[in-house]
mmCIF file of C-alpha atoms in Angstrom:
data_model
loop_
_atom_site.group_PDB
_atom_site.id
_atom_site.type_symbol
_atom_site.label_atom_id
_atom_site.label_comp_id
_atom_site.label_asym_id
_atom_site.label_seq_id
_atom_site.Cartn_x
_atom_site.Cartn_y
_atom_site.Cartn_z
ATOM 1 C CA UNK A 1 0.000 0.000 0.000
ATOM 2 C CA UNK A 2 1.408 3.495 -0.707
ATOM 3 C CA UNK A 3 1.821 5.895 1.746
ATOM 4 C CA UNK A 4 -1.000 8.215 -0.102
ATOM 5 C CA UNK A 5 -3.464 5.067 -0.026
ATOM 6 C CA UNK A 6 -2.678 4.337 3.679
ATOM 7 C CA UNK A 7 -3.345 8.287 4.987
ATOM 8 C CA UNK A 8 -6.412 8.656 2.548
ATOM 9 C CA UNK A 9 -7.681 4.952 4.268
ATOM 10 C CA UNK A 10 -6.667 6.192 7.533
ATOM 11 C CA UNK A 11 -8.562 9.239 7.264
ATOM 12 C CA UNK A 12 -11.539 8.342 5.727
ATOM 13 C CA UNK A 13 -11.932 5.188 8.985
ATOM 14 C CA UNK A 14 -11.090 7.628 11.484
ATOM 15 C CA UNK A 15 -14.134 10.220 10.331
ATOM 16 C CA UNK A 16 -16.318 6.844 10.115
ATOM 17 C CA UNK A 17 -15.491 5.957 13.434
ATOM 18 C CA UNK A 18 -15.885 9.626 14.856
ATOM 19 C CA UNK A 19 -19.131 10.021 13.239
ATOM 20 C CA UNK A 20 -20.227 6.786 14.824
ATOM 21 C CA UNK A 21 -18.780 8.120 18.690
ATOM 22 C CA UNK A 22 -20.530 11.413 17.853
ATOM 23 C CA UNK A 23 -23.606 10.130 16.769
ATOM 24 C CA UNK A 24 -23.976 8.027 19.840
ATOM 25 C CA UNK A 25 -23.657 10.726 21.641
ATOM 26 C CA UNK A 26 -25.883 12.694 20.495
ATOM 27 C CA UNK A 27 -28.500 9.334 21.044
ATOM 28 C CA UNK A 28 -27.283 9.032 24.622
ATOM 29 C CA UNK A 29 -27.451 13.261 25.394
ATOM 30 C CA UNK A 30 -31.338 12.837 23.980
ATOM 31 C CA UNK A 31 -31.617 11.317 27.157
ATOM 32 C CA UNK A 32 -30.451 14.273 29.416
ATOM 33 C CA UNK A 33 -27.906 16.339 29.895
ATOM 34 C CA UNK A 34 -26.465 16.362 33.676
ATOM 35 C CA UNK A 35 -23.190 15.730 34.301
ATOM 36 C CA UNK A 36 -23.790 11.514 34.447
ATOM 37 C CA UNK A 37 -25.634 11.885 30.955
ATOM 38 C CA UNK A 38 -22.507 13.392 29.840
ATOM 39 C CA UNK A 39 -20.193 10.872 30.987
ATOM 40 C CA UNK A 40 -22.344 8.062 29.732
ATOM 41 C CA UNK A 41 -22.246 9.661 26.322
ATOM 42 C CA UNK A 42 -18.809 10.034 26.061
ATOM 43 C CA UNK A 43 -17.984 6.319 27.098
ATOM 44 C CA UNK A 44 -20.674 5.067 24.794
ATOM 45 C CA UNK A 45 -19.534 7.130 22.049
ATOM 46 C CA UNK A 46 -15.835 6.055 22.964
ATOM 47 C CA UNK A 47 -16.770 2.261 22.475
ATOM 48 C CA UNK A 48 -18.544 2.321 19.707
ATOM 49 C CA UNK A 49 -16.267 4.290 18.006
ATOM 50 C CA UNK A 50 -13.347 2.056 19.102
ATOM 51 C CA UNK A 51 -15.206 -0.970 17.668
ATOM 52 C CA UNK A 52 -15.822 0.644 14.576
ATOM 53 C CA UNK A 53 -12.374 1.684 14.171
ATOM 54 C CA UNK A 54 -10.712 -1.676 15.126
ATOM 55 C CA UNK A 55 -12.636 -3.403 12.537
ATOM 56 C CA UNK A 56 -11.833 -1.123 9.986
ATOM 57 C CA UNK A 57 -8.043 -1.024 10.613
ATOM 58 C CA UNK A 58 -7.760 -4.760 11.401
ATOM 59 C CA UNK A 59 -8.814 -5.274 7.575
ATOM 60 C CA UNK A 60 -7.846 -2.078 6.014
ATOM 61 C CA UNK A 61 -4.981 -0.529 7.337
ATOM 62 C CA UNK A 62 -3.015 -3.611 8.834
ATOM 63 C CA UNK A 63 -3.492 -5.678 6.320
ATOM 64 C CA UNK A 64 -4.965 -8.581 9.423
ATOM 65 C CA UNK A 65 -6.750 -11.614 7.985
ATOM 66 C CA UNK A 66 -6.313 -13.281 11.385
ATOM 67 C CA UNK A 67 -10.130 -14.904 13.000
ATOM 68 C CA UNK A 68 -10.876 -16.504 15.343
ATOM 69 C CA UNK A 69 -11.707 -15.314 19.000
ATOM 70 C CA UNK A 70 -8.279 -15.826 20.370
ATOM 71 C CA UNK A 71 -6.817 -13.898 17.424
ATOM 72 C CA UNK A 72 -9.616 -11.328 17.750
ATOM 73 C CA UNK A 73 -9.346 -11.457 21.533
ATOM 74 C CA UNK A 74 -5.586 -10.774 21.947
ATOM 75 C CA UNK A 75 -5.632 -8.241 19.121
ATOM 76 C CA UNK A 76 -8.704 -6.294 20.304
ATOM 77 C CA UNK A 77 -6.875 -6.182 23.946
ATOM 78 C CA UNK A 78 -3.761 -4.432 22.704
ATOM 79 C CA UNK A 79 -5.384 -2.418 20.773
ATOM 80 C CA UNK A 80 -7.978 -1.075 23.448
ATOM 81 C CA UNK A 81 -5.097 -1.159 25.857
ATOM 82 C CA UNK A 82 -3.177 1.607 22.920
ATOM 83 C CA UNK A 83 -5.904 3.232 23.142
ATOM 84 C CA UNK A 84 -6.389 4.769 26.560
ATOM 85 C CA UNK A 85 -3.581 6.813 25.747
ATOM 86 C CA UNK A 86 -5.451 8.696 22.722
ATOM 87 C CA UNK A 87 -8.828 8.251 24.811
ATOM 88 C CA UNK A 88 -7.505 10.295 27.518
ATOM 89 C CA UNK A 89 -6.157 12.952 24.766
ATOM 90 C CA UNK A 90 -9.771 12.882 23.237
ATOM 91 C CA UNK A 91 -11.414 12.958 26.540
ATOM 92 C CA UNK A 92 -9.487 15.369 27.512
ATOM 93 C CA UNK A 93 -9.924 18.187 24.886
ATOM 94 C CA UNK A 94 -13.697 17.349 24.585
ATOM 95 C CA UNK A 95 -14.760 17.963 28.267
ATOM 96 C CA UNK A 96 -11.922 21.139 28.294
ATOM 97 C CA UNK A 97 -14.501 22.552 25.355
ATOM 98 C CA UNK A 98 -17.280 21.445 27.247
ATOM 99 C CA UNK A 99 -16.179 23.291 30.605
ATOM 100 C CA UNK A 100 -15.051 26.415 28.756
ATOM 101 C CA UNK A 101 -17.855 26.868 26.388
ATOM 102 C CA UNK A 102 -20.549 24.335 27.330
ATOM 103 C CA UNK A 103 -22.459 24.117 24.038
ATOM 104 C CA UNK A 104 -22.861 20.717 22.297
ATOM 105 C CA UNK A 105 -20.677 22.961 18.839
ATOM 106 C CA UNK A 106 -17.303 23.753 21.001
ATOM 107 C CA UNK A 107 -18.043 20.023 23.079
ATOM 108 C CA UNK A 108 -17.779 18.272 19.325
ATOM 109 C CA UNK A 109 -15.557 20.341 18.093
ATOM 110 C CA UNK A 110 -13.541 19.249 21.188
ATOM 111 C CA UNK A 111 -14.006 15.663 20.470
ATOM 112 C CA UNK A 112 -12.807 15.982 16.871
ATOM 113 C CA UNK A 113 -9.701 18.162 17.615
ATOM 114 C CA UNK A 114 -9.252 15.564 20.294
ATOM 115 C CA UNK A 115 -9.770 12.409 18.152
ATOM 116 C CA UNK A 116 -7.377 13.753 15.310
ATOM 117 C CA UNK A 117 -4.356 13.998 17.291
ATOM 118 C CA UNK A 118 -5.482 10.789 19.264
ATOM 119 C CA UNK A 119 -5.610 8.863 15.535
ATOM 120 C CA UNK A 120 -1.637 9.941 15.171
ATOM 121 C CA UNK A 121 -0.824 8.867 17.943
ATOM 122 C CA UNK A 122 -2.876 5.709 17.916
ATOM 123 C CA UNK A 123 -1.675 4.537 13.791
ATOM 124 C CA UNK A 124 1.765 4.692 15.501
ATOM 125 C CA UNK A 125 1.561 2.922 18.837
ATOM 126 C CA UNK A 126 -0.898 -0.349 16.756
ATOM 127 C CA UNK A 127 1.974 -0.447 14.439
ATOM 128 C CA UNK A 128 4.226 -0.606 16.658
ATOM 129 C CA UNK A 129 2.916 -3.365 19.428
ATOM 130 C CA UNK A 130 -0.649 -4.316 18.257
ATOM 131 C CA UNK A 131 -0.675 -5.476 14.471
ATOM 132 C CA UNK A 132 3.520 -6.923 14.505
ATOM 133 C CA UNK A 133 2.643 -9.436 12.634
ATOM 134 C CA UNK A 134 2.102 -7.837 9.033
ATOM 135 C CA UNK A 135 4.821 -6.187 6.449
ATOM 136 C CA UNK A 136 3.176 -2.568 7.737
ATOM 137 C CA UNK A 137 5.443 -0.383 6.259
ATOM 138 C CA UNK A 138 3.529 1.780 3.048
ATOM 139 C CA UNK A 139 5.164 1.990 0.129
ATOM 140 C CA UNK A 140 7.056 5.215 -0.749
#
């Protein structure tokens, strides 16, 4: 895969996947909107977008045709674990928004500034320690 192939693929998952959190955010805030509605919406959003995202980059990105629970299992673990690094980035810069502006614009405006840096951060870390056993290097 080139280089140019593996940012436009990388992009195009990671708006998927923050459109999914967002959306299920926006399902779970229909509900309320006190501080525990809040929290529930960002962990909700958080795993479904995580889901969506591993799928998507298991296939796509890192080239994985491994199945199988165990594979999935082991694979899905590492890659959750890699994430609590970028969720606490994303967490992070969405609740900041939220606290300074409190409208639901600057909270998912937040969330995306917060997810695109987390997505940097994340490609590198599951190529490093998550997907090791793939030729993952694009192609120049």
């Amino acid at each position: 895969m080139t280089l140019r192939t593996l940012v436009f693929r990388y992009t195009v998952f990671a708006v998927i996947a923050t459109l999914a959190n967002l959306a299920t955010q926006r399902l779970v805030l229909s509900g309320g909107e006190t501080a525990l509605w809040f929290m529930a919406a960002v962990a909700a959003g958080t795993l479904v977008g995580l889901v969506v995202k591993y799928v998507l980059d298991k296939r796509w990105i890192f080239a994985d045709h491994s199945t199988g629970v165990k594979a999935h299992g082991k694979k899905f673990t590492l890659y959750t674990a890699m994430g609590l690094i970028t969720t606490a980035i994303f967490w992070g810069t969405e609740t900041a928004f939220w606290m300074i502006w409190q409208t639901d614009a600057m909270r998912e405006l937040g969330a995306v500034l917060g997810l695109a840096v987390g997505y940097v951060v994340k490609y590198n870390l599951d190529r490093r320690f998550v997907f090791t056993d793939h030729a993952l290097e694009p192609a120049t």
